[in-house]
Short mmCIF file of C-alpha atoms and ligand atoms in Angstrom, two decimals:
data_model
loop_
_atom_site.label_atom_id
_atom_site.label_comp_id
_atom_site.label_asym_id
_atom_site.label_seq_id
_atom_site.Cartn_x
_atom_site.Cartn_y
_atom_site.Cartn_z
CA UNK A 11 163.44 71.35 -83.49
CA UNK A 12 166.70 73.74 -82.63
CA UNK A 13 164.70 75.75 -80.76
CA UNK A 14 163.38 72.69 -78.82
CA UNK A 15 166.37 71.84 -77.82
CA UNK A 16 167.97 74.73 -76.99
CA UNK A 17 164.92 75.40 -74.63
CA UNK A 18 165.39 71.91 -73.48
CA UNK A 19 169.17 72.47 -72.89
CA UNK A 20 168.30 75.72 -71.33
CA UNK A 21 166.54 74.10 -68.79
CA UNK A 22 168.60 71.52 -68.14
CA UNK A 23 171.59 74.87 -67.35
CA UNK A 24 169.08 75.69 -65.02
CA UNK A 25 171.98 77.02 -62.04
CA UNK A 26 172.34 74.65 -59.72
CA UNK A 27 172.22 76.45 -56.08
CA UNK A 28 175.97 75.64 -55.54
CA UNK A 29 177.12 77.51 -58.50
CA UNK A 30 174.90 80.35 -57.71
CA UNK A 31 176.47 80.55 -54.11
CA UNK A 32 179.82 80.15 -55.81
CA UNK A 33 178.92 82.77 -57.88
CA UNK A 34 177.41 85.04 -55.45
CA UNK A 35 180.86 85.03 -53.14
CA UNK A 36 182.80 86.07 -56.32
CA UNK A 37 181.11 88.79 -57.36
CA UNK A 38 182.57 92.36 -56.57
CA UNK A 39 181.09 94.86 -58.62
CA UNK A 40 181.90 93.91 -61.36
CA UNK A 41 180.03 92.36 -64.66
CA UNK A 42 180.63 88.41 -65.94
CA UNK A 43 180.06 89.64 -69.37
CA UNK A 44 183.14 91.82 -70.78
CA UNK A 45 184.28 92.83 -74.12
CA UNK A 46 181.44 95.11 -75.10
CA UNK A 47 183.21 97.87 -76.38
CA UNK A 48 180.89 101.54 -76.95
CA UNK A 49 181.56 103.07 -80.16
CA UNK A 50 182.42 106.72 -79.89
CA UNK A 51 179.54 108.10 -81.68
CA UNK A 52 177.55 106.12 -78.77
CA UNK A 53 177.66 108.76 -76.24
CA UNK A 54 174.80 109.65 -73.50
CA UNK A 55 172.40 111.82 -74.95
CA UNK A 56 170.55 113.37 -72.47
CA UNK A 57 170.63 114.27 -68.67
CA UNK A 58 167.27 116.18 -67.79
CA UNK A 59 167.80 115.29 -64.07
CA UNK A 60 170.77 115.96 -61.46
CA UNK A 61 172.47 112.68 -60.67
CA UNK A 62 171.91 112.83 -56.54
CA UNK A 63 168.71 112.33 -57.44
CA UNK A 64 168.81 109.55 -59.86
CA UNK A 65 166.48 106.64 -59.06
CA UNK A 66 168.71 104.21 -61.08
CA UNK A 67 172.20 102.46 -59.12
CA UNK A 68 174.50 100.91 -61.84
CA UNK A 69 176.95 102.86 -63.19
CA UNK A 70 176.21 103.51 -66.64
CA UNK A 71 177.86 102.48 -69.86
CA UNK A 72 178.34 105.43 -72.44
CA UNK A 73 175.26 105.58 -74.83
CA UNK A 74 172.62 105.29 -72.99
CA UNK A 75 169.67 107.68 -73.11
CA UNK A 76 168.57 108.78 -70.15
CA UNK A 77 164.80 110.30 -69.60
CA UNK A 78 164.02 110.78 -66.15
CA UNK A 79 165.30 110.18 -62.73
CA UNK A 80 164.06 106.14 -63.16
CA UNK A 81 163.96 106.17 -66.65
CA UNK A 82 166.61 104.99 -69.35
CA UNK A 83 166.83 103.30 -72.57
CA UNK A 84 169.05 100.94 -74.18
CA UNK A 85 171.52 102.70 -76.99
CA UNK A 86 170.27 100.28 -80.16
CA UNK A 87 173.00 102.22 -82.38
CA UNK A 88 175.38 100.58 -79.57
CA UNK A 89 173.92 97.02 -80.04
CA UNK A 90 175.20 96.97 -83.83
CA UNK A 91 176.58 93.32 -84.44
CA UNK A 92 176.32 92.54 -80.57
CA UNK A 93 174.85 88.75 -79.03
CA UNK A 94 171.91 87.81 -78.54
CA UNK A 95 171.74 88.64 -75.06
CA UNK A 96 171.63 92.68 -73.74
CA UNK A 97 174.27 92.61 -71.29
CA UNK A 98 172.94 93.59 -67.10
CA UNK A 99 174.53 96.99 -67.79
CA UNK A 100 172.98 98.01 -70.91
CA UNK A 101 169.66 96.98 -70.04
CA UNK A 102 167.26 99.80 -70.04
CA UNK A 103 165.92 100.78 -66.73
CA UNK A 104 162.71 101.89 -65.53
CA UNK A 105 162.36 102.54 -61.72
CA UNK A 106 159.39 104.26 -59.64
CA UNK A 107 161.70 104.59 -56.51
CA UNK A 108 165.26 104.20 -55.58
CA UNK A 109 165.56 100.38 -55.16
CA UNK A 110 166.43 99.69 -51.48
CA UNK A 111 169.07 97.52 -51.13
CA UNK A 112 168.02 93.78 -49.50
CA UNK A 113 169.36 91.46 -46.77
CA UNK A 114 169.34 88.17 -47.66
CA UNK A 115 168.83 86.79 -44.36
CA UNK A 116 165.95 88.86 -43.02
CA UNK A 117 164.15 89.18 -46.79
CA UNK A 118 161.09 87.18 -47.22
CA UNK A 119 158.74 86.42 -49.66
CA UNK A 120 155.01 86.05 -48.68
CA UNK A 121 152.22 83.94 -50.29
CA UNK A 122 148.56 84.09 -48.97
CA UNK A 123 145.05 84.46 -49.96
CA UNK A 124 141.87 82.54 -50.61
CA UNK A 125 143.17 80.59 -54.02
CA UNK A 126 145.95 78.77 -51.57
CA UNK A 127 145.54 76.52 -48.15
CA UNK A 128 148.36 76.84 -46.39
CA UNK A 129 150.04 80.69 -46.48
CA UNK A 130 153.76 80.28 -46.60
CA UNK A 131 156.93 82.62 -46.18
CA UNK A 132 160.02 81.81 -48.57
CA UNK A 133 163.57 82.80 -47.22
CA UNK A 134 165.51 83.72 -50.02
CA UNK A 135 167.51 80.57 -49.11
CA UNK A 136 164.38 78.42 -49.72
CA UNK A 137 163.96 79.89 -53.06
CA UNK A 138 167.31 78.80 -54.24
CA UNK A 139 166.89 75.22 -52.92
CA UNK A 140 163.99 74.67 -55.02
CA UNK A 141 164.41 73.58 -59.01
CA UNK A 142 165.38 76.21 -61.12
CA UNK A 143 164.97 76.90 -64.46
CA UNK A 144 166.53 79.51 -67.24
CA UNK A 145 164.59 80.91 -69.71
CA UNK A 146 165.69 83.41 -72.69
CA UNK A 147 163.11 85.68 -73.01
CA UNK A 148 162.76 89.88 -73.78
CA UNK A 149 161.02 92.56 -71.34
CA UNK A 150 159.95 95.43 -73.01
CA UNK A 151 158.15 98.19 -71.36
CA UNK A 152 154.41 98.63 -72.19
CA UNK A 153 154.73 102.47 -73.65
CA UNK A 154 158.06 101.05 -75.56
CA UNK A 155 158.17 104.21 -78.83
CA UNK A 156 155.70 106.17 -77.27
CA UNK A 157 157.35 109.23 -79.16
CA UNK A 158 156.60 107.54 -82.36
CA UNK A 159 152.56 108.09 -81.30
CA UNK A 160 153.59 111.53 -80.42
CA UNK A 161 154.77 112.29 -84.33
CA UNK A 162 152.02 110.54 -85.77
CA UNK A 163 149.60 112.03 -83.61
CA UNK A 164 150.66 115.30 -83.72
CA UNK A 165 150.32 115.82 -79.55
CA UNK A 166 152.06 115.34 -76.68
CA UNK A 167 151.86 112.40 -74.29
CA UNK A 168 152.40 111.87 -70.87
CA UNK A 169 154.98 109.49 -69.43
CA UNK A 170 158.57 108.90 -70.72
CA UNK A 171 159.15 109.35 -73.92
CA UNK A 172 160.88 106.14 -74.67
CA UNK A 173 161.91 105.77 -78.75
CA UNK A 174 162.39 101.76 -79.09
CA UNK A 175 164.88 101.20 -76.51
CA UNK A 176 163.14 100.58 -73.90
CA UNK A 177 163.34 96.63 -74.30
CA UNK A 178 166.50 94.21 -73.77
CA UNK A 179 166.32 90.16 -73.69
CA UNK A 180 168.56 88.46 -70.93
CA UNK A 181 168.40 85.09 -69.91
CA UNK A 182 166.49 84.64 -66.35
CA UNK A 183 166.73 82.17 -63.84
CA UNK A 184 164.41 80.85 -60.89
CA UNK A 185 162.29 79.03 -59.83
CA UNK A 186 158.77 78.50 -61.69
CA UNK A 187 155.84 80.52 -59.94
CA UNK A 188 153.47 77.46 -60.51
CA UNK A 189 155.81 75.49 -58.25
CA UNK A 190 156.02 78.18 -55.56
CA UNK A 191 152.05 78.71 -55.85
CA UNK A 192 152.00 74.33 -55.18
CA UNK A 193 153.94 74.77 -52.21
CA UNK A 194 151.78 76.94 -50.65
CA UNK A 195 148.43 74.55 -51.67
CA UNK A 196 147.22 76.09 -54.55
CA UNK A 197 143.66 75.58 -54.58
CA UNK A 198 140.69 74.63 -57.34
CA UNK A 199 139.28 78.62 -56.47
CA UNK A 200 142.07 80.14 -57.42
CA UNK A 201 141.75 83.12 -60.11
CA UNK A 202 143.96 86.28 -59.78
CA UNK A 203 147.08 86.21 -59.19
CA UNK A 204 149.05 89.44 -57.67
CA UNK A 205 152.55 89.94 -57.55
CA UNK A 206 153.87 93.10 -55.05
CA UNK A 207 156.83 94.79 -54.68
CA UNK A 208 158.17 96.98 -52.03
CA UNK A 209 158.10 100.50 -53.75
CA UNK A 210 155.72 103.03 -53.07
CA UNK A 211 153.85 104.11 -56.18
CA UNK A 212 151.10 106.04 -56.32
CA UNK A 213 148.53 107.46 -54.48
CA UNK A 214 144.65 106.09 -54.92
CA UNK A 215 141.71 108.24 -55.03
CA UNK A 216 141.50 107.82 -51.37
CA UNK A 217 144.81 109.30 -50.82
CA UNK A 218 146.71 106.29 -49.51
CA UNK A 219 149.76 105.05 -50.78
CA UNK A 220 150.12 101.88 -52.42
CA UNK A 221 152.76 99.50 -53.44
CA UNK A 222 153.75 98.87 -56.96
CA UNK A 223 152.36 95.32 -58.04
CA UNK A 224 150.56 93.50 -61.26
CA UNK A 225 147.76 90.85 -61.55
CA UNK A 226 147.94 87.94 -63.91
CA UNK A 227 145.30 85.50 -64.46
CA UNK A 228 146.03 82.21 -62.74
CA UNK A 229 146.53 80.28 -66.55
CA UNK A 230 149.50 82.86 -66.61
CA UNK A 231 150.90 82.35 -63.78
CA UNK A 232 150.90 78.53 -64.28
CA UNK A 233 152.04 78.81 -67.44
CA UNK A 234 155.90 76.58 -67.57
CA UNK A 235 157.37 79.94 -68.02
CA UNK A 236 156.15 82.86 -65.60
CA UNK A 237 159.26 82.89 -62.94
CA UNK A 238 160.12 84.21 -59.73
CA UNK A 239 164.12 85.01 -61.08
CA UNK A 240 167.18 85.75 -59.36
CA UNK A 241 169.51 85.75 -62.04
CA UNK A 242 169.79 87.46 -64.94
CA UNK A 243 172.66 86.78 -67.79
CA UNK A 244 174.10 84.16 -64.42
CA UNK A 245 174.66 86.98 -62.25
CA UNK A 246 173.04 88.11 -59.06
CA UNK A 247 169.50 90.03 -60.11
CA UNK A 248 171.09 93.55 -60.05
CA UNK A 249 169.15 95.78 -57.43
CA UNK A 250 167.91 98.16 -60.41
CA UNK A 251 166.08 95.16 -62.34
CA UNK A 252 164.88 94.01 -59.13
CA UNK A 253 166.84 91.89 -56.28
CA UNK A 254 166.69 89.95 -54.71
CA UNK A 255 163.78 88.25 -56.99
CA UNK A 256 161.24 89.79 -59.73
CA UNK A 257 158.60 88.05 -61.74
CA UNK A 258 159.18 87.34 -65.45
CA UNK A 259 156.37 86.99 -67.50
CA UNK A 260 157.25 86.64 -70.95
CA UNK A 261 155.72 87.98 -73.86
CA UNK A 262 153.65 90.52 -71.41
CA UNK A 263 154.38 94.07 -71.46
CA UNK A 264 157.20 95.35 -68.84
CA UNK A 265 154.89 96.14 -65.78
CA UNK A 266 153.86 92.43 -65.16
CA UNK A 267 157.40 91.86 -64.57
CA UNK A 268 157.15 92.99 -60.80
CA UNK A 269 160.78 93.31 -59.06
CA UNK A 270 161.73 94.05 -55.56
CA UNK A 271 158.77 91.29 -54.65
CA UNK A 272 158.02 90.68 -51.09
CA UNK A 273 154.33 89.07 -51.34
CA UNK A 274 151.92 87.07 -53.68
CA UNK A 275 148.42 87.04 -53.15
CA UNK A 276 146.51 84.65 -54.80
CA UNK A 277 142.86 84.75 -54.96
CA UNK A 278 139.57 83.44 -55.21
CA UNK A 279 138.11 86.33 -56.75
CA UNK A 280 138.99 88.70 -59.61
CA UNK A 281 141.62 91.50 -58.65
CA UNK A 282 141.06 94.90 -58.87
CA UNK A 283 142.96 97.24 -56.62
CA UNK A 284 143.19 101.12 -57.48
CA UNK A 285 146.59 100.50 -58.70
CA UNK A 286 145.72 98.11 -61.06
CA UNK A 287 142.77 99.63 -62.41
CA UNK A 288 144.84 102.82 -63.09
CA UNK A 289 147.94 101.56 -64.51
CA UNK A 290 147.28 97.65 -65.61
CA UNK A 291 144.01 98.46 -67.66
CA UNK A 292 143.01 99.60 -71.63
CA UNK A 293 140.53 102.04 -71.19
CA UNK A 294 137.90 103.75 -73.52
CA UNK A 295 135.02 103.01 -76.45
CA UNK A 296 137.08 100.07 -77.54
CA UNK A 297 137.16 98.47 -74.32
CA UNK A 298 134.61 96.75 -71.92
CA UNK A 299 133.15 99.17 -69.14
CA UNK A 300 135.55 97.49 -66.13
CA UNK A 301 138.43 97.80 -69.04
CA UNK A 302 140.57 95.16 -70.47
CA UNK A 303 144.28 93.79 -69.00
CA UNK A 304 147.36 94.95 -70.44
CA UNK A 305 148.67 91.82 -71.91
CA UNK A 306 150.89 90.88 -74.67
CA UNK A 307 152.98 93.20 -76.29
CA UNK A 308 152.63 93.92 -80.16
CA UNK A 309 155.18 93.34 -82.93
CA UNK A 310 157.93 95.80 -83.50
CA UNK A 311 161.18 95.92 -85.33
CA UNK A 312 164.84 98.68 -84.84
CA UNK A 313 167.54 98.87 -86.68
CA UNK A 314 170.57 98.83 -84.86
CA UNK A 315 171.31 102.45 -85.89
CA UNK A 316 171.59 105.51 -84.31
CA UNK A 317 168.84 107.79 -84.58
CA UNK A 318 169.08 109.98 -87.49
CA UNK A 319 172.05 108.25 -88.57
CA UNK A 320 174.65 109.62 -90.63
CA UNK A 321 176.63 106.95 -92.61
CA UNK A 322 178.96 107.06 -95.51
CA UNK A 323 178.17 106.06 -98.61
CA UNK A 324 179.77 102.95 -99.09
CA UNK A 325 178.20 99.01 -98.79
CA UNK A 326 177.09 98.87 -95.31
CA UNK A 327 175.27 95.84 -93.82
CA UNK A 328 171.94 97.30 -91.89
CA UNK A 329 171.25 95.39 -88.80
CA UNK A 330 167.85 94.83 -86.36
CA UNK A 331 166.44 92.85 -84.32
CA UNK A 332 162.26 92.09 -84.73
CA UNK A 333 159.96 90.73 -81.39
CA UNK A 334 156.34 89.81 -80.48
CA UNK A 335 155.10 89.24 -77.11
CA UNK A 336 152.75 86.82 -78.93
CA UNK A 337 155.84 84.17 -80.17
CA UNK A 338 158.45 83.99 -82.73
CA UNK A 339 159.84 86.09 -85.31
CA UNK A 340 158.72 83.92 -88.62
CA UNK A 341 159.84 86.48 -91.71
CA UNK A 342 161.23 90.40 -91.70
CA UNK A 343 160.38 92.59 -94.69
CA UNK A 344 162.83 96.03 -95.09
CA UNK A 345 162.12 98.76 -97.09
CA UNK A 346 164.82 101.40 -97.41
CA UNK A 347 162.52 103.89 -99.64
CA UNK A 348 159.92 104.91 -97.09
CA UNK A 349 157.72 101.54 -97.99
CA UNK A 350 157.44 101.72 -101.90
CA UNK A 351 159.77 98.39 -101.95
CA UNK A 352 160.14 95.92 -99.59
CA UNK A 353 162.61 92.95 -99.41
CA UNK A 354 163.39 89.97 -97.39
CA UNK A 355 165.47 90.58 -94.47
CA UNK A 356 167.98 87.36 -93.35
CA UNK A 357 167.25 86.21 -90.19
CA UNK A 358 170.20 84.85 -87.87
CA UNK A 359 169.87 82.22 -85.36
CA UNK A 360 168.67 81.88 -82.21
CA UNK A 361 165.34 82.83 -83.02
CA UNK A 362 163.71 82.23 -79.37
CA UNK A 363 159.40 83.12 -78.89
CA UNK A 364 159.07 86.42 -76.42
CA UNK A 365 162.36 87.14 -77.24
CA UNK A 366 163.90 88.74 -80.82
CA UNK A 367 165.43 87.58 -83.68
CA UNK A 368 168.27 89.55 -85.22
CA UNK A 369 168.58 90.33 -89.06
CA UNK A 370 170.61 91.84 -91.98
CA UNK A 371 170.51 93.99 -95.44
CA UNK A 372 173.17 94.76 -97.31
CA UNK A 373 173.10 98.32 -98.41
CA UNK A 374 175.08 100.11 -100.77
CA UNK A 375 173.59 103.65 -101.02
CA UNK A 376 174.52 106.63 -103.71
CA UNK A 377 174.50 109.95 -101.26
CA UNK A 378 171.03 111.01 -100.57
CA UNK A 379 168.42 110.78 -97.64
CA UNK A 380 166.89 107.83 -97.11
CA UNK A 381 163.96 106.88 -94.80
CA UNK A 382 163.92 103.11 -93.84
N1 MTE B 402 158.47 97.01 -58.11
C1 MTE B 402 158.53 97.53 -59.35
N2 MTE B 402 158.51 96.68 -60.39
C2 MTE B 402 158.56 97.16 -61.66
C3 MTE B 402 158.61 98.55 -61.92
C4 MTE B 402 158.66 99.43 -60.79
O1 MTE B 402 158.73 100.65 -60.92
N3 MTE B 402 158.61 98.88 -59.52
N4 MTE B 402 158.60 99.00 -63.21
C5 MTE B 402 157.97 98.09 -64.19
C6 MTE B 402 158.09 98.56 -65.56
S1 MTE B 402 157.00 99.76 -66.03
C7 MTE B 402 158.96 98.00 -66.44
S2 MTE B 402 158.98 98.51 -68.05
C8 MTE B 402 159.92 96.95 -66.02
C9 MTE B 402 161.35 97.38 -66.31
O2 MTE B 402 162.25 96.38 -65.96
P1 MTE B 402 163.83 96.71 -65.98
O3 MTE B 402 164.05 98.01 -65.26
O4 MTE B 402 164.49 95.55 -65.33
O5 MTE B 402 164.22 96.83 -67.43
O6 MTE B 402 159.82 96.66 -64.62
C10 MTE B 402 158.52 96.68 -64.09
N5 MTE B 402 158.56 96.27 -62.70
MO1 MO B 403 157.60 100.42 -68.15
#
């Protein structure tokens, strides 16, 4: 019932388009959200790149931990006793290309293909005319503790080689991408849905270029929560997480949440360019022969530590946070003896589905190592 009506009340905060113009004329640089102080042991940890050629814009709070060029994860030893919400700076990153910055009044957003009747182009003013919505929801990247895979696999993996922080929840508004899809007559035939963004990605067997972009099934994309968004935490979409409007998707993993989007093709038939067989699909014995869609993320848990951490030995209350991309949080189990014993974590409110919950242990350790 809470979380009822804090979704219901969320929705209701939807921004109204004056107070996102209002907003958008105030903002100079700076963040909404102040007051998050870094502790000192929360410094960067690693810079494998020179910065001219950094694919990421913000400016960057201490303790974040930096991969690649596009690549960078949120500090969780820096989240200790924060909100609910990551704040837009401390939101991990991860960029393909340098996002190009947008003009509001020549930027527009496309919808056409066979699963529509009438083909449409969105200003970005038309988009926030229409109803808006907020939702609270996480996006996690799809290879989220791929070095954990690398440890128990004994072998290394390509790709970035995220630990856990490579998710963050914010609260997104927009408009909802059924709505947009009615406007442009969405139609009975309608199956796949893709989402594209301007980047460059990869090349295709063929050798041509192709954008960056995601399919979802049309029951996704109808679903009262898949969003075009152009707000995040009631600022402005930063350029890095994808102004001037991305798709959210929650629950999925990170690459359905397209940003930088400048067209939506809807179809009549099943999707299935070379980008999205390459990057979007399961492969292998477990899988059917045209593969299956990357959907919904799995469960996983952090403490709110840093990575070994060193503390003293003296009562400490442990902190985490737990998510799904398959709904809410309903019971955390800790064990700080490498799994013999397990006990019940407490769980703190707001507990929202496809986002996390946060929890507490108390702790009061003789010196030792402990694995937890
Ligand atoms: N256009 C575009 N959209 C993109 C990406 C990208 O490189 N280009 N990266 C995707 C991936 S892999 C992830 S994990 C999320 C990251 O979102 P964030 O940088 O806002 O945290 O965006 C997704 N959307
Ligand atoms: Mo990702």
């Amino acid at each position: 019932r809470v979380d009822e009506y804090i979704w219901q009340a969320s929705r209701n905060n939807g921004l109204s388009r004056k107070r996102f113009l209002q907003i958008l004329a105030g903002i100079a640089g700076g963040t909404a959200i102040g007051g998050f102080a870094v502790p000192a042991s929360a410094r960067s940890q690693r810079l494998s790149f020179k910065s001219n050629q950094s694919k990421i814009i913000k400016k960057l709070p201490p303790g974040y931990i930096s991969h690649t060029s596009g690549s960078l994860e949120m500090n969780w030893e820096a989240m200790y006793e924060r909100g609910y919400l990551v704040p837009n700076d401390w939101f991990y990153v991860h960029n393909r290309s340098k996002p190009l910055a947008f003009n509001p009044s020549t930027w527009r957003l496309r919808v056409e293909g066979t699963g529509i009747d009438t083909p449409l182009e969105f200003t970005y003013d038309d988009i926030l005319g229409m109803p808006s919505i907020s939702v609270t929801s996480a996006i996690e990247c799809a290879a989220n503790g791929r070095i954990f895979f690398e440890e128990v696999y004994n072998k290394h993996f390509s790709g970035t080689r995220w630990r856990l922080g490579a998710i963050g929840v914010a609260e997104w508004t927009g408009v909802q991408l059924g709505l947009l899809l009615e406007r442009a007559g969405l139609n009975k035939n309608a199956v796949d849905v893709l989402i594209q963004g301007t980047d460059i990605d990869s090349l295709d067997s063929k050798g041509t270029k192709s954008k960056y972009s995601f399919v979802v099934p049309i029951a996704k994309a109808k679903m009262d929560n898949s969003l075009i968004v152009y707000a995040m935490n009631g600022e402005p979409l930063p350029i890095d997480h994808g102004s001037p409007c991305r798709a959210i998707f929650p629950g999925w993993a990170g690459n359905a949440n397209v940003k930088w989007i400048e067209r939506i093709e809807v179809s009549s038939a099943p999707i299935y360019s070379e980008w999205i067989k390459k990057q979007a699909f399961l492969r292998g014995s477990d899988y059917p022969a045209e593969g299956k869609l990357i959907t919904s993320q799995n469960v996983k848990s952090a403490f709110e530590l840093a990575w070994p951490a060193t503390l003293s030995a003296k009562p400490y209350l442990l902190r985490g946070r737990s998510w799904s991309g398959k709904g809410k949080i309903v019971r955390v189990e800790v064990s700080l003896d490498g799994g013999k014993t397990w006990q019940l974590a407490r769980l703190r409110e707001p507990n929202f589905p496809f986002a996390w919950v946060r929890w507490e242990v108390d702790w009061n350790p003789i010196p030792g190592e402990y694995s937890l």
